[in-house]
mmCIF file of N, CA and C in Angstrom:
data_model
loop_
_atom_site.group_PDB
_atom_site.id
_atom_site.type_symbol
_atom_site.label_atom_id
_atom_site.label_comp_id
_atom_site.label_asym_id
_atom_site.label_seq_id
_atom_site.Cartn_x
_atom_site.Cartn_y
_atom_site.Cartn_z
ATOM 1 N N UNK A 6 -48.620 -18.980 34.496
ATOM 2 C CA UNK A 6 -47.900 -17.948 33.792
ATOM 3 C C UNK A 6 -48.341 -17.961 32.340
ATOM 4 N N UNK A 7 -48.581 -16.785 31.786
ATOM 5 C CA UNK A 7 -49.035 -16.696 30.404
ATOM 6 C C UNK A 7 -48.194 -15.727 29.604
ATOM 7 N N UNK A 8 -48.599 -15.569 28.377
ATOM 8 C CA UNK A 8 -47.934 -14.635 27.479
ATOM 9 C C UNK A 8 -48.880 -13.468 27.244
ATOM 10 N N UNK A 9 -48.443 -12.261 27.577
ATOM 11 C CA UNK A 9 -49.259 -11.070 27.350
ATOM 12 C C UNK A 9 -49.134 -10.642 25.891
ATOM 13 N N UNK A 10 -50.271 -10.614 25.192
ATOM 14 C CA UNK A 10 -50.323 -10.213 23.794
ATOM 15 C C UNK A 10 -51.398 -9.160 23.654
ATOM 16 N N UNK A 11 -51.093 -8.089 22.918
ATOM 17 C CA UNK A 11 -52.062 -7.019 22.698
ATOM 18 C C UNK A 11 -52.465 -7.018 21.223
ATOM 19 N N UNK A 12 -53.768 -6.941 20.963
ATOM 20 C CA UNK A 12 -54.294 -6.847 19.606
ATOM 21 C C UNK A 12 -54.644 -5.387 19.362
ATOM 22 N N UNK A 13 -54.043 -4.789 18.343
ATOM 23 C CA UNK A 13 -54.224 -3.372 18.077
ATOM 24 C C UNK A 13 -54.925 -3.156 16.737
ATOM 25 N N UNK A 14 -56.049 -2.430 16.724
ATOM 26 C CA UNK A 14 -56.744 -2.116 15.467
ATOM 27 C C UNK A 14 -56.157 -0.889 14.783
ATOM 28 N N UNK A 15 -55.101 -0.320 15.365
ATOM 29 C CA UNK A 15 -54.479 0.892 14.850
ATOM 30 C C UNK A 15 -53.004 0.850 15.214
ATOM 31 N N UNK A 16 -52.241 1.806 14.697
ATOM 32 C CA UNK A 16 -50.850 1.957 15.097
ATOM 33 C C UNK A 16 -50.746 3.298 15.800
ATOM 34 N N UNK A 17 -50.396 3.280 17.078
ATOM 35 C CA UNK A 17 -50.318 4.500 17.887
ATOM 36 C C UNK A 17 -48.860 4.794 18.221
ATOM 37 N N UNK A 18 -48.372 5.920 17.714
ATOM 38 C CA UNK A 18 -47.000 6.340 17.937
ATOM 39 C C UNK A 18 -46.979 7.703 18.631
ATOM 40 N N UNK A 19 -45.819 8.090 19.126
ATOM 41 C CA UNK A 19 -45.654 9.358 19.853
ATOM 42 C C UNK A 19 -45.408 10.522 18.894
ATOM 43 N N UNK A 20 -45.576 11.736 19.414
ATOM 44 C CA UNK A 20 -45.259 12.944 18.680
ATOM 45 C C UNK A 20 -43.761 12.974 18.384
ATOM 46 N N UNK A 21 -43.371 13.479 17.224
ATOM 47 C CA UNK A 21 -41.967 13.503 16.814
ATOM 48 C C UNK A 21 -41.107 14.340 17.765
ATOM 49 N N UNK A 22 -41.709 15.255 18.471
ATOM 50 C CA UNK A 22 -40.992 16.056 19.463
ATOM 51 C C UNK A 22 -40.365 15.197 20.553
ATOM 52 N N UNK A 23 -40.934 14.037 20.828
ATOM 53 C CA UNK A 23 -40.372 13.119 21.814
ATOM 54 C C UNK A 23 -39.007 12.598 21.357
ATOM 55 N N UNK A 24 -38.852 12.374 20.045
ATOM 56 C CA UNK A 24 -37.557 11.963 19.501
ATOM 57 C C UNK A 24 -36.581 13.134 19.548
ATOM 58 N N UNK A 25 -37.030 14.305 19.123
ATOM 59 C CA UNK A 25 -36.158 15.486 19.125
ATOM 60 C C UNK A 25 -35.627 15.798 20.523
ATOM 61 N N UNK A 26 -36.454 15.539 21.538
ATOM 62 C CA UNK A 26 -36.063 15.804 22.931
ATOM 63 C C UNK A 26 -35.217 14.673 23.515
ATOM 64 N N UNK A 27 -35.044 13.583 22.758
ATOM 65 C CA UNK A 27 -34.226 12.476 23.227
ATOM 66 C C UNK A 27 -34.928 11.511 24.155
ATOM 67 N N UNK A 28 -36.261 11.607 24.243
ATOM 68 C CA UNK A 28 -37.016 10.733 25.139
ATOM 69 C C UNK A 28 -37.480 9.433 24.474
ATOM 70 N N UNK A 29 -37.511 9.409 23.145
ATOM 71 C CA UNK A 29 -37.976 8.232 22.390
ATOM 72 C C UNK A 29 -37.079 7.987 21.197
ATOM 73 N N UNK A 30 -37.093 6.742 20.715
ATOM 74 C CA UNK A 30 -36.409 6.415 19.473
ATOM 75 C C UNK A 30 -37.248 6.953 18.314
ATOM 76 N N UNK A 31 -36.600 7.228 17.199
ATOM 77 C CA UNK A 31 -37.311 7.788 16.051
ATOM 78 C C UNK A 31 -38.450 6.880 15.579
ATOM 79 N N UNK A 32 -38.235 5.566 15.605
ATOM 80 C CA UNK A 32 -39.247 4.611 15.148
ATOM 81 C C UNK A 32 -40.476 4.556 16.059
ATOM 82 N N UNK A 33 -40.383 5.130 17.263
ATOM 83 C CA UNK A 33 -41.514 5.169 18.189
ATOM 84 C C UNK A 33 -42.407 6.375 17.942
ATOM 85 N N UNK A 34 -42.025 7.224 16.987
ATOM 86 C CA UNK A 34 -42.713 8.499 16.774
ATOM 87 C C UNK A 34 -43.264 8.625 15.361
ATOM 88 N N UNK A 35 -44.288 9.477 15.218
ATOM 89 C CA UNK A 35 -44.857 9.788 13.904
ATOM 90 C C UNK A 35 -43.870 10.690 13.175
ATOM 91 N N UNK A 36 -43.441 10.290 11.983
ATOM 92 C CA UNK A 36 -42.470 11.097 11.242
ATOM 93 C C UNK A 36 -42.983 12.514 10.983
ATOM 94 N N UNK A 37 -42.035 13.437 10.900
ATOM 95 C CA UNK A 37 -42.375 14.832 10.598
ATOM 96 C C UNK A 37 -41.395 15.348 9.563
ATOM 97 N N UNK A 38 -41.835 15.528 8.317
ATOM 98 C CA UNK A 38 -43.225 15.429 7.863
ATOM 99 C C UNK A 38 -43.605 13.980 7.542
ATOM 100 N N UNK A 39 -44.896 13.713 7.567
ATOM 101 C CA UNK A 39 -45.455 12.413 7.213
ATOM 102 C C UNK A 39 -45.879 12.505 5.749
ATOM 103 N N UNK A 40 -45.328 11.650 4.891
ATOM 104 C CA UNK A 40 -45.545 11.776 3.454
ATOM 105 C C UNK A 40 -46.300 10.591 2.871
ATOM 106 N N UNK A 41 -47.301 10.891 2.031
ATOM 107 C CA UNK A 41 -48.085 9.867 1.343
ATOM 108 C C UNK A 41 -47.168 9.065 0.420
ATOM 109 N N UNK A 42 -47.358 7.747 0.438
ATOM 110 C CA UNK A 42 -46.601 6.855 -0.420
ATOM 111 C C UNK A 42 -45.263 6.411 0.150
ATOM 112 N N UNK A 43 -44.850 7.031 1.228
ATOM 113 C CA UNK A 43 -43.559 6.698 1.822
ATOM 114 C C UNK A 43 -43.718 5.564 2.840
ATOM 115 N N UNK A 44 -42.666 4.759 2.975
ATOM 116 C CA UNK A 44 -42.647 3.656 3.938
ATOM 117 C C UNK A 44 -41.785 4.054 5.129
ATOM 118 N N UNK A 45 -42.289 3.765 6.326
ATOM 119 C CA UNK A 45 -41.603 4.113 7.568
ATOM 120 C C UNK A 45 -41.493 2.882 8.472
ATOM 121 N N UNK A 46 -40.501 2.904 9.343
ATOM 122 C CA UNK A 46 -40.336 1.855 10.353
ATOM 123 C C UNK A 46 -41.051 2.282 11.632
ATOM 124 N N UNK A 47 -41.528 1.295 12.408
ATOM 125 C CA UNK A 47 -42.108 1.581 13.721
ATOM 126 C C UNK A 47 -41.543 0.625 14.755
ATOM 127 N N UNK A 48 -41.664 1.031 16.020
ATOM 128 C CA UNK A 48 -41.216 0.230 17.152
ATOM 129 C C UNK A 48 -42.184 0.428 18.301
ATOM 130 N N UNK A 49 -42.664 -0.679 18.861
ATOM 131 C CA UNK A 49 -43.581 -0.654 20.007
ATOM 132 C C UNK A 49 -43.092 -1.649 21.049
ATOM 133 N N UNK A 50 -43.277 -1.313 22.308
ATOM 134 C CA UNK A 50 -42.948 -2.238 23.393
ATOM 135 C C UNK A 50 -44.068 -3.271 23.511
ATOM 136 N N UNK A 51 -43.693 -4.527 23.736
ATOM 137 C CA UNK A 51 -44.669 -5.596 23.945
ATOM 138 C C UNK A 51 -44.951 -6.396 22.687
ATOM 139 N N UNK A 52 -45.650 -7.516 22.887
ATOM 140 C CA UNK A 52 -46.103 -8.344 21.775
ATOM 141 C C UNK A 52 -47.364 -7.715 21.217
ATOM 142 N N UNK A 53 -47.311 -7.214 20.006
ATOM 143 C CA UNK A 53 -48.454 -6.550 19.375
ATOM 144 C C UNK A 53 -48.869 -7.331 18.139
ATOM 145 N N UNK A 54 -50.173 -7.478 17.953
ATOM 146 C CA UNK A 54 -50.725 -8.081 16.743
ATOM 147 C C UNK A 54 -51.561 -7.028 16.032
ATOM 148 N N UNK A 55 -51.355 -6.905 14.731
ATOM 149 C CA UNK A 55 -52.013 -5.880 13.919
ATOM 150 C C UNK A 55 -52.763 -6.510 12.756
ATOM 151 N N UNK A 56 -53.695 -5.741 12.198
ATOM 152 C CA UNK A 56 -54.474 -6.132 11.030
ATOM 153 C C UNK A 56 -53.654 -5.827 9.778
ATOM 154 N N UNK A 57 -53.508 -6.803 8.885
ATOM 155 C CA UNK A 57 -52.693 -6.646 7.682
ATOM 156 C C UNK A 57 -53.498 -6.596 6.390
ATOM 157 N N UNK A 58 -54.822 -6.728 6.468
ATOM 158 C CA UNK A 58 -55.626 -6.909 5.261
ATOM 159 C C UNK A 58 -56.421 -5.677 4.877
ATOM 160 N N UNK A 59 -55.808 -4.510 5.000
ATOM 161 C CA UNK A 59 -56.475 -3.269 4.631
ATOM 162 C C UNK A 59 -55.879 -2.103 5.384
ATOM 163 N N UNK A 60 -56.473 -0.947 5.191
ATOM 164 C CA UNK A 60 -55.981 0.270 5.819
ATOM 165 C C UNK A 60 -56.365 0.312 7.297
ATOM 166 N N UNK A 61 -55.467 0.858 8.109
ATOM 167 C CA UNK A 61 -55.742 1.086 9.529
ATOM 168 C C UNK A 61 -55.312 2.519 9.865
ATOM 169 N N UNK A 62 -55.850 3.088 10.934
ATOM 170 C CA UNK A 62 -55.464 4.455 11.293
ATOM 171 C C UNK A 62 -54.121 4.523 12.003
ATOM 172 N N UNK A 63 -53.383 5.594 11.723
ATOM 173 C CA UNK A 63 -52.177 5.949 12.457
ATOM 174 C C UNK A 63 -52.591 7.036 13.444
ATOM 175 N N UNK A 64 -52.404 6.764 14.731
ATOM 176 C CA UNK A 64 -52.812 7.682 15.788
ATOM 177 C C UNK A 64 -51.590 8.204 16.527
ATOM 178 N N UNK A 65 -51.776 9.322 17.213
ATOM 179 C CA UNK A 65 -50.742 9.817 18.112
ATOM 180 C C UNK A 65 -51.162 9.455 19.528
ATOM 181 N N UNK A 66 -50.222 8.920 20.304
ATOM 182 C CA UNK A 66 -50.514 8.558 21.689
ATOM 183 C C UNK A 66 -49.679 9.398 22.650
ATOM 184 N N UNK A 67 -50.288 9.714 23.767
ATOM 185 C CA UNK A 67 -49.573 10.353 24.873
ATOM 186 C C UNK A 67 -49.276 9.317 25.951
ATOM 187 N N UNK A 68 -49.702 8.069 25.712
ATOM 188 C CA UNK A 68 -49.559 7.006 26.694
ATOM 189 C C UNK A 68 -50.825 6.881 27.519
ATOM 190 N N UNK A 69 -50.905 5.797 28.295
ATOM 191 C CA UNK A 69 -52.049 5.560 29.185
ATOM 192 C C UNK A 69 -53.386 5.550 28.428
ATOM 193 N N UNK A 70 -53.374 5.143 27.152
ATOM 194 C CA UNK A 70 -54.611 5.049 26.378
ATOM 195 C C UNK A 70 -55.139 6.372 25.849
ATOM 196 N N UNK A 71 -54.387 7.449 25.991
ATOM 197 C CA UNK A 71 -54.810 8.759 25.460
ATOM 198 C C UNK A 71 -54.386 8.849 23.999
ATOM 199 N N UNK A 72 -55.377 8.762 23.103
ATOM 200 C CA UNK A 72 -55.125 8.687 21.667
ATOM 201 C C UNK A 72 -55.780 9.837 20.913
ATOM 202 N N UNK A 73 -55.151 10.252 19.828
ATOM 203 C CA UNK A 73 -55.697 11.296 18.969
ATOM 204 C C UNK A 73 -56.683 10.694 17.974
ATOM 205 N N UNK A 74 -57.327 11.559 17.208
ATOM 206 C CA UNK A 74 -58.065 11.117 16.039
ATOM 207 C C UNK A 74 -57.008 10.662 15.019
ATOM 208 N N UNK A 75 -57.408 9.888 14.010
ATOM 209 C CA UNK A 75 -56.428 9.421 13.031
ATOM 210 C C UNK A 75 -55.656 10.562 12.370
ATOM 211 N N UNK A 76 -54.342 10.408 12.327
ATOM 212 C CA UNK A 76 -53.451 11.358 11.653
ATOM 213 C C UNK A 76 -53.256 10.960 10.193
ATOM 214 N N UNK A 77 -53.426 9.657 9.910
ATOM 215 C CA UNK A 77 -53.234 9.143 8.559
ATOM 216 C C UNK A 77 -53.858 7.766 8.444
ATOM 217 N N UNK A 78 -54.026 7.344 7.195
ATOM 218 C CA UNK A 78 -54.416 5.970 6.896
ATOM 219 C C UNK A 78 -53.161 5.270 6.401
ATOM 220 N N UNK A 79 -52.900 4.096 6.968
ATOM 221 C CA UNK A 79 -51.683 3.359 6.621
ATOM 222 C C UNK A 79 -52.008 1.910 6.299
ATOM 223 N N UNK A 80 -51.062 1.252 5.661
ATOM 224 C CA UNK A 80 -51.115 -0.187 5.431
ATOM 225 C C UNK A 80 -49.862 -0.763 6.067
ATOM 226 N N UNK A 81 -50.040 -1.737 6.940
ATOM 227 C CA UNK A 81 -48.880 -2.394 7.546
ATOM 228 C C UNK A 81 -48.271 -3.366 6.548
ATOM 229 N N UNK A 82 -46.965 -3.342 6.462
ATOM 230 C CA UNK A 82 -46.251 -4.208 5.530
ATOM 231 C C UNK A 82 -45.591 -5.385 6.231
ATOM 232 N N UNK A 83 -45.167 -5.163 7.479
ATOM 233 C CA UNK A 83 -44.544 -6.255 8.245
ATOM 234 C C UNK A 83 -44.530 -5.899 9.718
ATOM 235 N N UNK A 84 -44.483 -6.920 10.539
ATOM 236 C CA UNK A 84 -44.346 -6.770 11.995
ATOM 237 C C UNK A 84 -43.619 -8.000 12.519
ATOM 238 N N UNK A 85 -42.630 -7.765 13.367
ATOM 239 C CA UNK A 85 -41.795 -8.832 13.901
ATOM 240 C C UNK A 85 -41.646 -8.659 15.403
ATOM 241 N N UNK A 86 -41.763 -9.739 16.134
ATOM 242 C CA UNK A 86 -41.538 -9.720 17.579
ATOM 243 C C UNK A 86 -40.081 -10.055 17.861
ATOM 244 N N UNK A 87 -39.502 -9.373 18.850
ATOM 245 C CA UNK A 87 -38.105 -9.637 19.201
ATOM 246 C C UNK A 87 -37.845 -9.144 20.621
ATOM 247 N N UNK A 88 -36.694 -9.505 21.161
ATOM 248 C CA UNK A 88 -36.295 -9.059 22.496
ATOM 249 C C UNK A 88 -35.303 -7.911 22.370
ATOM 250 N N UNK A 89 -35.530 -6.873 23.160
ATOM 251 C CA UNK A 89 -34.638 -5.728 23.229
ATOM 252 C C UNK A 89 -34.375 -5.465 24.699
ATOM 253 N N UNK A 90 -33.137 -5.615 25.126
ATOM 254 C CA UNK A 90 -32.776 -5.445 26.533
ATOM 255 C C UNK A 90 -33.637 -6.327 27.442
ATOM 256 N N UNK A 91 -33.924 -7.551 26.978
ATOM 257 C CA UNK A 91 -34.673 -8.515 27.776
ATOM 258 C C UNK A 91 -36.178 -8.299 27.796
ATOM 259 N N UNK A 92 -36.693 -7.335 27.018
ATOM 260 C CA UNK A 92 -38.134 -7.074 26.969
ATOM 261 C C UNK A 92 -38.667 -7.326 25.560
ATOM 262 N N UNK A 93 -39.907 -7.834 25.493
ATOM 263 C CA UNK A 93 -40.547 -8.078 24.200
ATOM 264 C C UNK A 93 -40.887 -6.754 23.527
ATOM 265 N N UNK A 94 -40.633 -6.696 22.225
ATOM 266 C CA UNK A 94 -40.965 -5.535 21.407
ATOM 267 C C UNK A 94 -41.516 -6.016 20.072
ATOM 268 N N UNK A 95 -42.194 -5.104 19.370
ATOM 269 C CA UNK A 95 -42.670 -5.351 18.018
ATOM 270 C C UNK A 95 -42.139 -4.241 17.130
ATOM 271 N N UNK A 96 -41.511 -4.633 16.034
ATOM 272 C CA UNK A 96 -41.037 -3.651 15.064
ATOM 273 C C UNK A 96 -41.616 -4.012 13.714
ATOM 274 N N UNK A 97 -41.669 -3.038 12.829
ATOM 275 C CA UNK A 97 -42.198 -3.324 11.511
ATOM 276 C C UNK A 97 -42.121 -2.130 10.602
ATOM 277 N N UNK A 98 -42.860 -2.238 9.489
ATOM 278 C CA UNK A 98 -42.902 -1.171 8.493
ATOM 279 C C UNK A 98 -44.350 -0.923 8.089
ATOM 280 N N UNK A 99 -44.624 0.346 7.754
ATOM 281 C CA UNK A 99 -45.941 0.721 7.267
ATOM 282 C C UNK A 99 -45.794 1.727 6.135
ATOM 283 N N UNK A 100 -46.801 1.757 5.272
ATOM 284 C CA UNK A 100 -46.823 2.689 4.142
ATOM 285 C C UNK A 100 -48.005 3.634 4.319
ATOM 286 N N UNK A 101 -47.766 4.919 4.110
ATOM 287 C CA UNK A 101 -48.806 5.935 4.278
ATOM 288 C C UNK A 101 -49.666 6.007 3.013
ATOM 289 N N UNK A 102 -50.986 5.847 3.197
ATOM 290 C CA UNK A 102 -51.947 5.907 2.097
ATOM 291 C C UNK A 102 -52.485 7.332 1.947
ATOM 292 N N UNK A 103 -52.835 7.956 3.071
ATOM 293 C CA UNK A 103 -53.372 9.323 3.056
ATOM 294 C C UNK A 103 -53.083 9.980 4.401
ATOM 295 N N UNK A 104 -52.764 11.262 4.370
ATOM 296 C CA UNK A 104 -52.535 12.046 5.585
ATOM 297 C C UNK A 104 -53.762 12.913 5.818
ATOM 298 N N UNK A 105 -54.235 12.967 7.068
ATOM 299 C CA UNK A 105 -55.426 13.750 7.416
ATOM 300 C C UNK A 105 -55.018 14.995 8.196
ATOM 301 N N UNK A 106 -55.582 16.124 7.809
ATOM 302 C CA UNK A 106 -55.316 17.350 8.556
ATOM 303 C C UNK A 106 -56.565 18.196 8.711
ATOM 304 N N UNK A 107 -57.731 17.570 8.500
ATOM 305 C CA UNK A 107 -58.981 18.322 8.553
ATOM 306 C C UNK A 107 -59.822 18.051 9.801
ATOM 307 N N UNK A 108 -59.392 17.121 10.658
ATOM 308 C CA UNK A 108 -60.160 16.811 11.865
ATOM 309 C C UNK A 108 -61.431 16.025 11.606
ATOM 310 N N UNK A 109 -61.660 15.606 10.366
ATOM 311 C CA UNK A 109 -62.872 14.877 10.016
ATOM 312 C C UNK A 109 -62.833 13.424 10.443
ATOM 313 N N UNK A 110 -63.929 12.733 10.182
ATOM 314 C CA UNK A 110 -64.038 11.305 10.496
ATOM 315 C C UNK A 110 -63.574 10.516 9.278
ATOM 316 N N UNK A 111 -62.562 9.685 9.467
ATOM 317 C CA UNK A 111 -61.988 8.931 8.359
ATOM 318 C C UNK A 111 -62.070 7.421 8.568
ATOM 319 N N UNK A 112 -62.429 6.998 9.773
ATOM 320 C CA UNK A 112 -62.620 5.575 10.078
ATOM 321 C C UNK A 112 -63.857 5.433 10.959
ATOM 322 N N UNK A 113 -64.606 4.360 10.740
ATOM 323 C CA UNK A 113 -65.679 3.946 11.643
ATOM 324 C C UNK A 113 -65.350 2.511 12.014
ATOM 325 N N UNK A 114 -64.929 2.344 13.259
ATOM 326 C CA UNK A 114 -64.417 1.047 13.721
ATOM 327 C C UNK A 114 -63.275 0.642 12.797
ATOM 328 N N UNK A 115 -63.395 -0.506 12.115
ATOM 329 C CA UNK A 115 -62.323 -0.962 11.236
ATOM 330 C C UNK A 115 -62.489 -0.484 9.796
ATOM 331 N N UNK A 116 -63.607 0.159 9.501
ATOM 332 C CA UNK A 116 -63.890 0.556 8.123
ATOM 333 C C UNK A 116 -63.381 1.944 7.801
ATOM 334 N N UNK A 117 -62.712 2.065 6.670
ATOM 335 C CA UNK A 117 -62.197 3.343 6.183
ATOM 336 C C UNK A 117 -63.353 4.100 5.542
ATOM 337 N N UNK A 118 -63.580 5.333 5.950
ATOM 338 C CA UNK A 118 -64.622 6.183 5.381
ATOM 339 C C UNK A 118 -63.958 7.025 4.295
ATOM 340 N N UNK A 119 -64.491 6.966 3.096
ATOM 341 C CA UNK A 119 -63.902 7.739 1.977
ATOM 342 C C UNK A 119 -64.862 8.761 1.454
#
């Protein structure tokens, strides 16, 4: 028996419409509007490990590994593992550095393209 841990090079959250429809918690979704300089909370199921030493992309997920291009560049401020209803979860905070709305390339692997 082992411990399942996922290493994430990005933060992938759901569309805010999922919260409005009552299918997800607000922290599981990309805020609308998403504002530069603002700090937001996030919530993910499972043990997640993230990169803390620079900017990472904020993506939108539909689940099953279906991810968007980066919606924003963020810096993670904290991440904590905890149990919620007997299941492992990761919660934390991130700060928005820049919001993208041009469809361009803003990251190459782990490197931020400026």
